[in-house]
mmCIF file of C-alpha atoms in Angstrom:
data_model
loop_
_atom_site.group_PDB
_atom_site.id
_atom_site.type_symbol
_atom_site.label_atom_id
_atom_site.label_comp_id
_atom_site.label_asym_id
_atom_site.label_seq_id
_atom_site.Cartn_x
_atom_site.Cartn_y
_atom_site.Cartn_z
ATOM 1 C CA ALA A 1 156.954 63.840 133.862
ATOM 2 C CA SER A 2 156.259 63.483 137.585
ATOM 3 C CA PHE A 3 159.843 64.440 138.358
ATOM 4 C CA GLY A 4 159.605 67.543 136.191
ATOM 5 C CA LEU A 5 156.201 68.427 137.641
ATOM 6 C CA ALA A 6 157.472 68.231 141.226
ATOM 7 C CA THR A 7 160.486 70.350 140.301
ATOM 8 C CA ALA A 8 158.215 72.902 138.658
ATOM 9 C CA LEU A 9 155.965 73.114 141.716
ATOM 10 C CA GLY A 10 158.963 73.769 143.944
ATOM 11 C CA ALA A 11 160.312 76.358 141.528
ATOM 12 C CA ALA A 12 156.931 78.124 141.512
ATOM 13 C CA LEU A 13 156.160 77.955 145.232
ATOM 14 C CA GLY A 14 159.603 79.254 146.274
ATOM 15 C CA PRO A 15 159.410 82.692 144.641
ATOM 16 C CA GLY A 16 155.699 82.921 145.441
ATOM 17 C CA MET A 17 156.383 82.364 149.135
ATOM 18 C CA ALA A 18 159.206 84.904 149.015
ATOM 19 C CA ILE A 19 156.740 87.516 147.749
ATOM 20 C CA ILE A 20 154.339 86.706 150.603
ATOM 21 C CA LEU A 21 157.070 86.766 153.257
ATOM 22 C CA ASP A 22 158.252 90.138 151.986
ATOM 23 C CA ARG A 23 154.949 91.588 153.222
ATOM 24 C CA ILE A 24 155.413 90.212 156.774
ATOM 25 C CA GLU A 25 157.531 92.052 159.331
ATOM 26 C CA PHE A 26 157.674 91.678 163.129
ATOM 27 C CA GLU A 27 160.098 91.234 166.028
ATOM 28 C CA PHE A 28 160.308 88.349 168.478
ATOM 29 C CA TYR A 29 162.442 87.434 171.469
ATOM 30 C CA ILE A 30 164.269 84.132 171.991
ATOM 31 C CA PRO A 31 165.576 83.378 175.532
ATOM 32 C CA LEU A 32 169.366 83.282 175.824
ATOM 33 C CA VAL A 33 169.650 84.528 172.223
ATOM 34 C CA GLY A 34 167.972 87.894 172.217
ATOM 35 C CA GLU A 35 165.702 89.850 169.924
ATOM 36 C CA HIS A 36 165.258 88.802 166.305
ATOM 37 C CA TYR A 37 163.595 90.310 163.242
ATOM 38 C CA PHE A 38 161.296 88.535 160.822
ATOM 39 C CA ASN A 39 161.069 90.378 157.494
ATOM 40 C CA GLY A 40 161.562 89.938 153.764
ATOM 41 C CA MET A 41 165.282 89.289 154.235
ATOM 42 C CA THR A 42 165.222 86.877 157.191
ATOM 43 C CA GLY A 43 161.765 85.336 156.649
ATOM 44 C CA PRO A 44 162.778 82.860 153.911
ATOM 45 C CA GLY A 45 165.580 81.546 156.147
ATOM 46 C CA TYR A 46 163.229 80.912 159.077
ATOM 47 C CA PHE A 47 160.602 79.418 156.773
ATOM 48 C CA MET A 48 163.022 76.973 155.138
ATOM 49 C CA ALA A 49 164.558 76.028 158.505
ATOM 50 C CA LEU A 50 161.091 75.010 159.703
ATOM 51 C CA ASN A 51 160.408 73.107 156.484
ATOM 52 C CA TRP A 52 163.690 71.184 156.632
ATOM 53 C CA PHE A 53 163.092 70.327 160.296
ATOM 54 C CA ILE A 54 159.664 68.875 159.477
ATOM 55 C CA PHE A 55 161.116 67.085 156.444
ATOM 56 C CA THR A 56 163.923 65.511 158.475
ATOM 57 C CA ILE A 57 161.580 64.252 161.186
ATOM 58 C CA THR A 58 159.200 62.842 158.569
ATOM 59 C CA ILE A 59 162.006 61.000 156.785
ATOM 60 C CA LEU A 60 163.337 59.501 160.011
ATOM 61 C CA LEU A 61 159.909 58.228 161.015
ATOM 62 C CA THR A 62 158.423 57.048 157.725
ATOM 63 C CA PHE A 63 161.103 56.413 155.103
ATOM 64 C CA SER A 64 162.035 52.870 154.078
ATOM 65 C CA GLU A 65 164.193 51.671 151.193
ATOM 66 C CA PRO A 66 161.920 51.004 148.196
ATOM 67 C CA THR A 67 162.173 47.972 145.967
ATOM 68 C CA ARG A 68 164.091 48.672 142.766
ATOM 69 C CA SER A 69 161.644 47.833 139.978
ATOM 70 C CA GLY A 70 163.050 46.364 136.784
ATOM 71 C CA LEU A 71 166.298 45.229 138.410
ATOM 72 C CA ASP A 72 165.838 41.585 137.376
ATOM 73 C CA GLU A 73 165.193 42.563 133.767
ATOM 74 C CA LEU A 74 168.272 44.796 133.822
ATOM 75 C CA LYS A 75 170.428 41.917 135.049
ATOM 76 C CA GLN A 76 169.083 39.673 132.289
ATOM 77 C CA ARG A 77 170.110 42.195 129.654
ATOM 78 C CA GLU A 78 173.557 42.489 131.226
ATOM 79 C CA ASP A 79 173.908 38.694 131.244
ATOM 80 C CA VAL A 80 173.425 38.711 127.487
ATOM 81 C CA MET A 81 175.869 41.601 127.053
ATOM 82 C CA GLU A 82 178.529 39.890 129.184
ATOM 83 C CA SER A 83 178.405 36.716 127.079
ATOM 84 C CA PRO A 84 180.844 36.282 124.164
ATOM 85 C CA SER A 85 179.467 36.823 120.680
ATOM 86 C CA SER A 86 179.470 33.082 119.947
ATOM 87 C CA LYS A 87 176.970 32.486 122.751
ATOM 88 C CA ARG A 88 174.738 35.524 122.448
ATOM 89 C CA ASN A 89 172.452 34.050 119.838
ATOM 90 C CA ALA A 90 171.953 30.926 121.924
ATOM 91 C CA LEU A 91 171.147 32.986 124.994
ATOM 92 C CA LEU A 92 168.606 35.106 123.135
ATOM 93 C CA GLU A 93 167.055 32.000 121.579
ATOM 94 C CA ASN A 94 166.802 30.210 124.927
ATOM 95 C CA ASN A 95 165.357 33.322 126.523
ATOM 96 C CA SER A 96 162.732 33.618 123.806
ATOM 97 C CA THR A 97 161.809 29.946 124.274
ATOM 98 C CA SER A 98 161.714 29.932 128.067
ATOM 99 C CA TYR A 99 159.874 33.236 128.342
ATOM 100 C CA GLU A 100 157.514 32.784 125.399
ATOM 101 C CA GLY A 101 153.955 33.759 126.147
ATOM 102 C CA THR A 102 154.575 36.408 128.795
ATOM 103 C CA ALA A 103 153.657 40.023 128.236
ATOM 104 C CA CYS A 104 156.911 41.698 129.175
ATOM 105 C CA ASP A 105 159.482 39.314 127.732
ATOM 106 C CA ALA A 106 159.394 40.726 124.234
ATOM 107 C CA ASN A 107 160.432 44.080 125.611
ATOM 108 C CA ILE A 108 163.231 42.496 127.616
ATOM 109 C CA LEU A 109 164.600 40.752 124.550
ATOM 110 C CA ASP A 110 164.283 43.862 122.419
ATOM 111 C CA ASP A 111 166.187 45.867 125.014
ATOM 112 C CA ALA A 112 168.865 43.205 125.102
ATOM 113 C CA VAL A 113 169.310 43.382 121.328
ATOM 114 C CA VAL A 114 169.548 47.179 121.532
ATOM 115 C CA CYS A 115 172.155 46.899 124.267
ATOM 116 C CA LEU A 116 174.164 44.498 122.139
ATOM 117 C CA LYS A 117 174.128 46.976 119.282
ATOM 118 C CA SER A 118 175.199 49.732 121.623
ATOM 119 C CA THR A 119 178.134 47.783 122.972
ATOM 120 C CA ASP A 120 179.465 47.277 119.454
ATOM 121 C CA THR A 121 180.326 50.974 119.352
ATOM 122 C CA LEU A 122 182.185 50.920 122.644
ATOM 123 C CA PRO A 123 185.791 49.869 123.265
ATOM 124 C CA THR A 124 185.809 46.144 124.060
ATOM 125 C CA THR A 125 188.395 43.646 125.182
ATOM 126 C CA SER A 126 189.660 40.738 123.165
ATOM 127 C CA GLN A 127 187.589 37.649 122.485
ATOM 128 C CA ASN A 128 189.632 35.635 124.962
ATOM 129 C CA ASP A 129 189.066 38.188 127.684
ATOM 130 C CA SER A 130 185.346 38.113 126.989
ATOM 131 C CA GLU A 131 185.288 34.341 127.282
ATOM 132 C CA ASP A 132 187.193 34.537 130.555
ATOM 133 C CA ASP A 133 184.728 37.088 131.910
ATOM 134 C CA CYS A 134 181.844 34.914 130.846
ATOM 135 C CA SER A 135 183.310 31.897 132.603
ATOM 136 C CA VAL A 136 183.620 33.942 135.774
ATOM 137 C CA SER A 137 180.169 35.434 135.586
ATOM 138 C CA SER A 138 178.444 32.059 135.145
ATOM 139 C CA ASP A 139 179.393 28.399 135.165
ATOM 140 C CA THR A 140 177.015 27.407 132.364
ATOM 141 C CA GLU A 141 174.397 29.017 130.206
ATOM 142 C CA ASP A 142 171.697 26.831 131.764
ATOM 143 C CA ASP A 143 172.638 28.011 135.249
ATOM 144 C CA LYS A 144 172.447 31.624 134.096
ATOM 145 C CA LEU A 145 168.970 31.161 132.665
ATOM 146 C CA THR A 146 167.413 28.881 135.285
ATOM 147 C CA ASN A 147 169.164 29.689 138.534
ATOM 148 C CA SER A 148 168.658 33.340 139.489
ATOM 149 C CA GLY A 149 170.767 32.863 142.581
ATOM 150 C CA ALA A 150 173.838 31.628 140.767
ATOM 151 C CA THR A 151 177.115 33.309 141.518
ATOM 152 C CA SER A 152 178.016 35.797 138.787
ATOM 153 C CA LYS A 153 180.235 38.768 138.243
ATOM 154 C CA ILE A 154 177.262 41.093 138.097
ATOM 155 C CA SER A 155 175.654 39.850 141.284
ATOM 156 C CA ALA A 156 178.992 40.143 143.032
ATOM 157 C CA SER A 157 179.292 43.738 141.973
ATOM 158 C CA CYS A 158 175.791 44.399 143.347
ATOM 159 C CA ASN A 159 176.905 43.562 146.856
ATOM 160 C CA PRO A 160 175.652 46.371 149.124
ATOM 161 C CA SER A 161 179.033 46.497 150.831
ATOM 162 C CA TYR A 162 180.828 47.940 147.798
ATOM 163 C CA HIS A 163 182.203 51.439 148.230
ATOM 164 C CA CYS A 164 182.467 54.563 146.100
ATOM 165 C CA CYS A 165 185.593 53.421 144.252
ATOM 166 C CA SER A 166 183.886 50.265 142.998
ATOM 167 C CA CYS A 167 180.859 52.376 142.152
ATOM 168 C CA MET A 168 182.980 54.545 139.859
ATOM 169 C CA SER A 169 184.400 51.458 138.150
ATOM 170 C CA HIS A 170 180.910 50.446 136.979
ATOM 171 C CA ILE A 171 180.159 53.734 135.215
ATOM 172 C CA THR A 172 179.631 53.137 131.498
ATOM 173 C CA LYS A 173 179.794 55.496 128.538
ATOM 174 C CA PRO A 174 175.995 56.067 128.368
ATOM 175 C CA VAL A 175 176.010 56.961 132.071
ATOM 176 C CA VAL A 176 178.881 59.414 131.538
ATOM 177 C CA ILE A 177 176.957 61.027 128.694
ATOM 178 C CA CYS A 178 173.857 61.446 130.869
ATOM 179 C CA MET A 179 175.951 62.884 133.714
ATOM 180 C CA THR A 180 177.516 65.358 131.300
ATOM 181 C CA LEU A 181 174.071 66.437 130.113
ATOM 182 C CA ILE A 182 172.929 66.963 133.700
ATOM 183 C CA PHE A 183 175.979 69.084 134.530
ATOM 184 C CA ALA A 184 175.602 71.226 131.402
ATOM 185 C CA GLN A 185 171.881 71.767 131.999
ATOM 186 C CA ARG A 186 172.331 72.720 135.646
ATOM 187 C CA PHE A 187 175.186 75.079 134.827
ATOM 188 C CA ALA A 188 173.182 76.808 132.094
ATOM 189 C CA LEU A 189 170.016 76.989 134.187
ATOM 190 C CA GLU A 190 171.845 78.434 137.177
ATOM 191 C CA SER A 191 173.492 81.021 134.922
ATOM 192 C CA ILE A 192 170.019 82.189 133.895
ATOM 193 C CA VAL A 193 168.047 81.902 137.137
ATOM 194 C CA GLY A 194 170.814 82.816 139.582
ATOM 195 C CA SER A 195 171.653 86.030 137.773
ATOM 196 C CA THR A 196 168.086 87.258 137.219
ATOM 197 C CA SER A 197 168.011 89.658 140.161
ATOM 198 C CA ILE A 198 171.279 91.454 139.383
ATOM 199 C CA ILE A 199 170.739 91.554 135.587
ATOM 200 C CA THR A 200 167.161 92.843 135.741
ATOM 201 C CA LYS A 201 168.026 95.399 138.413
ATOM 202 C CA ASN A 202 170.853 96.939 136.391
ATOM 203 C CA ARG A 203 169.276 96.612 132.928
ATOM 204 C CA TYR A 204 165.570 97.228 133.577
ATOM 205 C CA GLY A 205 165.377 98.650 137.112
ATOM 206 C CA TRP A 206 163.359 95.726 138.481
ATOM 207 C CA ARG A 207 162.623 95.265 142.169
ATOM 208 C CA ILE A 208 162.550 92.069 144.244
ATOM 209 C CA LYS A 209 158.823 91.601 143.639
ATOM 210 C CA ASN A 210 159.331 91.721 139.876
ATOM 211 C CA VAL A 211 162.046 89.075 140.057
ATOM 212 C CA GLY A 212 159.937 86.868 142.322
ATOM 213 C CA THR A 213 156.989 87.177 139.958
ATOM 214 C CA LEU A 214 159.155 86.106 137.005
ATOM 215 C CA HIS A 215 160.365 83.021 138.876
ATOM 216 C CA LEU A 216 156.787 82.259 139.906
ATOM 217 C CA VAL A 217 155.622 82.409 136.299
ATOM 218 C CA ASN A 218 158.604 80.276 135.255
ATOM 219 C CA GLY A 219 157.555 77.544 137.653
ATOM 220 C CA LEU A 220 153.896 77.735 136.652
ATOM 221 C CA ILE A 221 154.732 77.501 132.940
ATOM 222 C CA VAL A 222 156.785 74.341 133.522
ATOM 223 C CA ILE A 223 153.749 72.523 134.969
ATOM 224 C CA PRO A 224 151.799 72.247 131.687
ATOM 225 C CA VAL A 225 155.070 71.681 129.822
ATOM 226 C CA SER A 226 155.807 68.720 132.113
ATOM 227 C CA LEU A 227 152.334 67.309 131.541
ATOM 228 C CA LEU A 228 152.795 67.670 127.793
ATOM 229 C CA SER A 229 156.216 66.035 127.893
ATOM 230 C CA GLY A 230 154.770 63.157 129.907
ATOM 231 C CA TYR A 231 152.112 62.643 127.251
ATOM 232 C CA LEU A 232 154.663 62.795 124.426
ATOM 233 C CA SER A 233 156.903 60.295 126.210
ATOM 234 C CA THR A 234 154.352 57.584 125.447
ATOM 235 C CA PHE A 235 154.982 58.082 121.721
ATOM 236 C CA TYR A 236 158.662 59.043 121.477
ATOM 237 C CA GLU A 237 161.926 57.782 122.967
ATOM 238 C CA ASP A 238 163.643 59.599 125.822
ATOM 239 C CA ARG A 239 166.706 60.412 123.712
ATOM 240 C CA PHE A 240 164.552 62.071 121.050
ATOM 241 C CA MET A 241 162.543 64.117 123.564
ATOM 242 C CA ALA A 242 165.702 65.179 125.415
ATOM 243 C CA LEU A 243 167.190 66.325 122.121
ATOM 244 C CA CYS A 244 164.059 68.311 121.212
ATOM 245 C CA PHE A 245 163.916 70.141 124.544
ATOM 246 C CA LEU A 246 167.638 70.883 124.395
ATOM 247 C CA VAL A 247 167.055 72.591 121.047
ATOM 248 C CA ILE A 248 164.116 74.520 122.552
ATOM 249 C CA ALA A 249 166.285 75.656 125.473
ATOM 250 C CA LEU A 250 169.001 76.725 123.035
ATOM 251 C CA GLY A 251 166.431 78.790 121.139
ATOM 252 C CA GLY A 252 165.379 80.526 124.354
ATOM 253 C CA MET A 253 168.971 81.371 125.216
ATOM 254 C CA THR A 254 169.416 82.801 121.713
ATOM 255 C CA ILE A 255 166.570 85.231 122.469
ATOM 256 C CA LEU A 256 168.384 86.329 125.645
ATOM 257 C CA PHE A 257 171.566 87.111 123.724
ATOM 258 C CA ASP A 258 172.098 90.872 123.205
ATOM 259 C CA PRO A 259 174.302 91.503 120.125
ATOM 260 C CA THR A 260 174.382 95.276 120.699
ATOM 261 C CA ASP A 261 176.350 94.846 123.932
ATOM 262 C CA LEU A 262 179.236 93.475 121.882
ATOM 263 C CA VAL A 263 179.761 96.830 120.181
ATOM 264 C CA ASN A 264 178.326 99.403 122.573
ATOM 265 C CA GLN A 265 178.249 99.441 126.379
ATOM 266 C CA GLU A 266 178.203 103.181 126.942
ATOM 267 C CA ASN A 267 174.702 103.188 128.454
ATOM 268 C CA TYR A 268 174.468 102.245 132.093
ATOM 269 C CA SER A 269 171.469 99.960 131.613
ATOM 270 C CA TYR A 270 171.144 98.657 128.038
ATOM 271 C CA ASN A 271 170.915 99.982 124.501
ATOM 272 C CA SER A 272 167.203 100.730 124.604
ATOM 273 C CA ASP A 273 167.333 102.806 121.417
ATOM 274 C CA ASP A 274 168.574 99.826 119.365
ATOM 275 C CA LEU A 275 166.000 97.390 117.980
ATOM 276 C CA LEU A 276 168.444 94.478 118.238
ATOM 277 C CA SER A 277 168.963 94.918 121.986
ATOM 278 C CA THR A 278 167.319 92.554 124.471
ATOM 279 C CA ASN A 279 164.538 94.462 126.188
ATOM 280 C CA SER A 280 162.567 93.353 129.243
ATOM 281 C CA VAL A 281 159.861 91.590 127.200
ATOM 282 C CA GLU A 282 162.421 89.583 125.228
ATOM 283 C CA TYR A 283 164.238 88.770 128.464
ATOM 284 C CA ILE A 284 161.024 87.377 129.966
ATOM 285 C CA ILE A 285 160.228 85.328 126.852
ATOM 286 C CA GLY A 286 163.757 83.955 126.572
ATOM 287 C CA SER A 287 163.848 83.127 130.274
ATOM 288 C CA LEU A 288 160.524 81.275 130.112
ATOM 289 C CA ILE A 289 161.547 79.228 127.063
ATOM 290 C CA SER A 290 165.005 78.378 128.410
ATOM 291 C CA PHE A 291 163.766 77.469 131.877
ATOM 292 C CA SER A 292 160.925 75.303 130.567
ATOM 293 C CA GLY A 293 163.117 73.561 128.007
ATOM 294 C CA ILE A 294 165.883 72.697 130.464
ATOM 295 C CA GLU A 295 163.506 71.525 133.193
ATOM 296 C CA ALA A 296 161.562 69.320 130.779
ATOM 297 C CA CYS A 297 164.790 67.922 129.317
ATOM 298 C CA GLU A 298 166.055 67.045 132.776
ATOM 299 C CA SER A 299 163.126 64.684 133.370
ATOM 300 C CA PHE A 300 163.948 62.790 130.172
ATOM 301 C CA VAL A 301 167.641 62.606 131.021
ATOM 302 C CA ALA A 302 166.732 61.242 134.465
ATOM 303 C CA SER A 303 164.517 58.643 132.778
ATOM 304 C CA LEU A 304 167.277 57.844 130.326
ATOM 305 C CA ILE A 305 169.917 57.318 132.970
ATOM 306 C CA SER A 306 167.624 54.964 134.883
ATOM 307 C CA LYS A 307 167.489 52.758 131.788
ATOM 308 C CA VAL A 308 171.169 52.746 130.823
ATOM 309 C CA ILE A 309 172.457 52.382 134.371
ATOM 310 C CA PRO A 310 174.283 49.108 135.180
ATOM 311 C CA SER A 311 172.638 46.912 137.798
ATOM 312 C CA ALA A 312 175.638 47.474 140.097
ATOM 313 C CA LEU A 313 174.650 51.149 140.336
ATOM 314 C CA ALA A 314 170.933 50.504 140.736
ATOM 315 C CA GLN A 315 171.097 49.738 144.447
ATOM 316 C CA GLY A 316 173.103 50.577 147.550
ATOM 317 C CA THR A 317 174.245 53.986 148.775
ATOM 318 C CA PHE A 318 176.879 54.881 146.186
ATOM 319 C CA ASN A 319 174.488 54.543 143.267
ATOM 320 C CA ALA A 320 173.364 56.509 140.221
ATOM 321 C CA GLY A 321 170.996 58.639 142.281
ATOM 322 C CA LEU A 322 173.847 59.867 144.449
ATOM 323 C CA LEU A 323 176.063 60.479 141.417
ATOM 324 C CA GLU A 324 173.258 62.365 139.664
ATOM 325 C CA THR A 325 172.713 64.526 142.745
ATOM 326 C CA LEU A 326 176.428 65.266 143.071
ATOM 327 C CA VAL A 327 176.777 66.149 139.389
ATOM 328 C CA GLY A 328 173.671 68.362 139.460
ATOM 329 C CA THR A 329 174.781 70.127 142.617
ATOM 330 C CA GLY A 330 178.256 70.543 141.158
ATOM 331 C CA GLY A 331 176.757 72.124 138.047
ATOM 332 C CA ARG A 332 174.740 74.595 140.099
ATOM 333 C CA ALA A 333 177.700 75.447 142.324
ATOM 334 C CA THR A 334 179.937 75.938 139.301
ATOM 335 C CA GLY A 335 177.275 78.151 137.753
ATOM 336 C CA ASP A 336 177.121 80.313 140.899
ATOM 337 C CA VAL A 337 180.901 80.679 140.966
ATOM 338 C CA PHE A 338 180.858 81.571 137.283
ATOM 339 C CA ILE A 339 178.223 84.278 137.911
ATOM 340 C CA THR A 340 180.444 85.788 140.611
ATOM 341 C CA LEU A 341 183.529 85.787 138.394
ATOM 342 C CA MET A 342 181.699 87.305 135.424
ATOM 343 C CA GLY A 343 180.095 89.897 137.703
ATOM 344 C CA LEU A 344 183.521 90.963 138.904
ATOM 345 C CA ARG A 345 184.563 91.406 135.294
ATOM 346 C CA SER A 346 181.566 93.449 134.112
ATOM 347 C CA ILE A 347 178.110 94.092 135.536
ATOM 348 C CA ARG A 348 177.071 95.986 132.419
ATOM 349 C CA GLY A 349 177.807 93.083 130.062
ATOM 350 C CA LEU A 350 176.868 90.319 132.501
ATOM 351 C CA LEU A 351 173.969 89.047 130.377
ATOM 352 C CA ASN A 352 176.134 88.064 127.413
ATOM 353 C CA LEU A 353 178.959 86.876 129.640
ATOM 354 C CA LEU A 354 176.579 84.275 131.095
ATOM 355 C CA ILE A 355 174.341 83.475 128.142
ATOM 356 C CA ILE A 356 177.099 82.788 125.592
ATOM 357 C CA PRO A 357 178.899 80.086 127.670
ATOM 358 C CA GLY A 358 175.569 78.582 128.702
ATOM 359 C CA ALA A 359 174.395 78.435 125.089
ATOM 360 C CA VAL A 360 177.690 76.823 124.085
ATOM 361 C CA LEU A 361 177.164 74.118 126.724
ATOM 362 C CA ILE A 362 173.611 73.442 125.577
ATOM 363 C CA GLY A 363 174.729 73.373 121.933
ATOM 364 C CA THR A 364 177.517 70.961 122.863
ATOM 365 C CA SER A 365 174.947 68.797 124.645
ATOM 366 C CA VAL A 366 172.881 68.649 121.450
ATOM 367 C CA LEU A 367 175.922 67.513 119.471
ATOM 368 C CA LEU A 368 176.797 65.000 122.191
ATOM 369 C CA VAL A 369 173.360 63.398 121.985
ATOM 370 C CA LEU A 370 173.482 63.296 118.184
ATOM 371 C CA ALA A 371 176.972 61.762 118.166
ATOM 372 C CA ASN A 372 175.944 59.046 120.642
ATOM 373 C CA TYR A 373 172.340 58.619 119.553
ATOM 374 C CA GLU A 374 172.606 54.854 119.070
ATOM 375 C CA ILE A 375 174.306 54.286 122.424
ATOM 376 C CA LEU A 376 171.385 55.986 124.180
ATOM 377 C CA ALA A 377 168.838 53.670 122.544
ATOM 378 C CA VAL A 378 166.677 52.166 125.298
#
């Protein structure tokens, strides 16, 4: 919820500041460079350059690597998963005996059982290979349970010196699913938000201030939605909430779809005389629902990936956070390229050219979550 709330604040403040900067215009002189203009076009660039400079200095002076909470519990679950089936029951029984009476151990054991169920649906090696892996990861079961510093396969993989290739080798199926969801969401969201200015200008005759106001309202709407999703997360699992918000986002994109453009594109703007066409009010409603649904879903996917991530990807530089950032940025970049290509094909039908592929991706994401619902159980 905090992640979604921070994202919403940034999404709201950006367009709002652009509206303010559009009202400011002056000239200034920089030695050795010459005269420069500060206006609605150049102002956001200067403003963000100043912000990033302050941000960089602050990070250099104050940032320190935080402690990864829950890493020990994650390693305990992986120890159980790495053990052959003949020893799993003994490990769980010993864990329940040695940890009996503590407040958090029941959750640890429950998560371990869920992980064991999840691994049953994944491709596994032969029993002999599993026994060999277990012998490498730990000398004895007692050492694994009592000596946290024992040499194991998992702790070796958590060495901070591992590089990106070893990082990729630790990616599991649940992580791949979460990465796919992030890419699809970012692609769909960029197709909606990135094309707002050109679509609304050609269809409804909007100006920059109208577009900025829509983005401002989008960001403000996400704030209460994020608070609500944070409250609901205390009652429902992340996979269920992610699925619900994906369906909500898909419903919003359905509102944006204009069926009349499939049969008639003779008008320069849109088919305003047809009741089935997407007018400006429907565009605003569909944009608000889609934006809120995708942003809220992203917070649950981020929470989900933090729980299914292997311990080898929970620390170091080439970790899940870096992979998530790369996948999200790749989704946005791909969305921008897709907007350009579809704009070259047809400005008049750009809305459907972007909404239909985006809706297909979100619908595929819904099916992906349903098909792998048990694997995402955390």
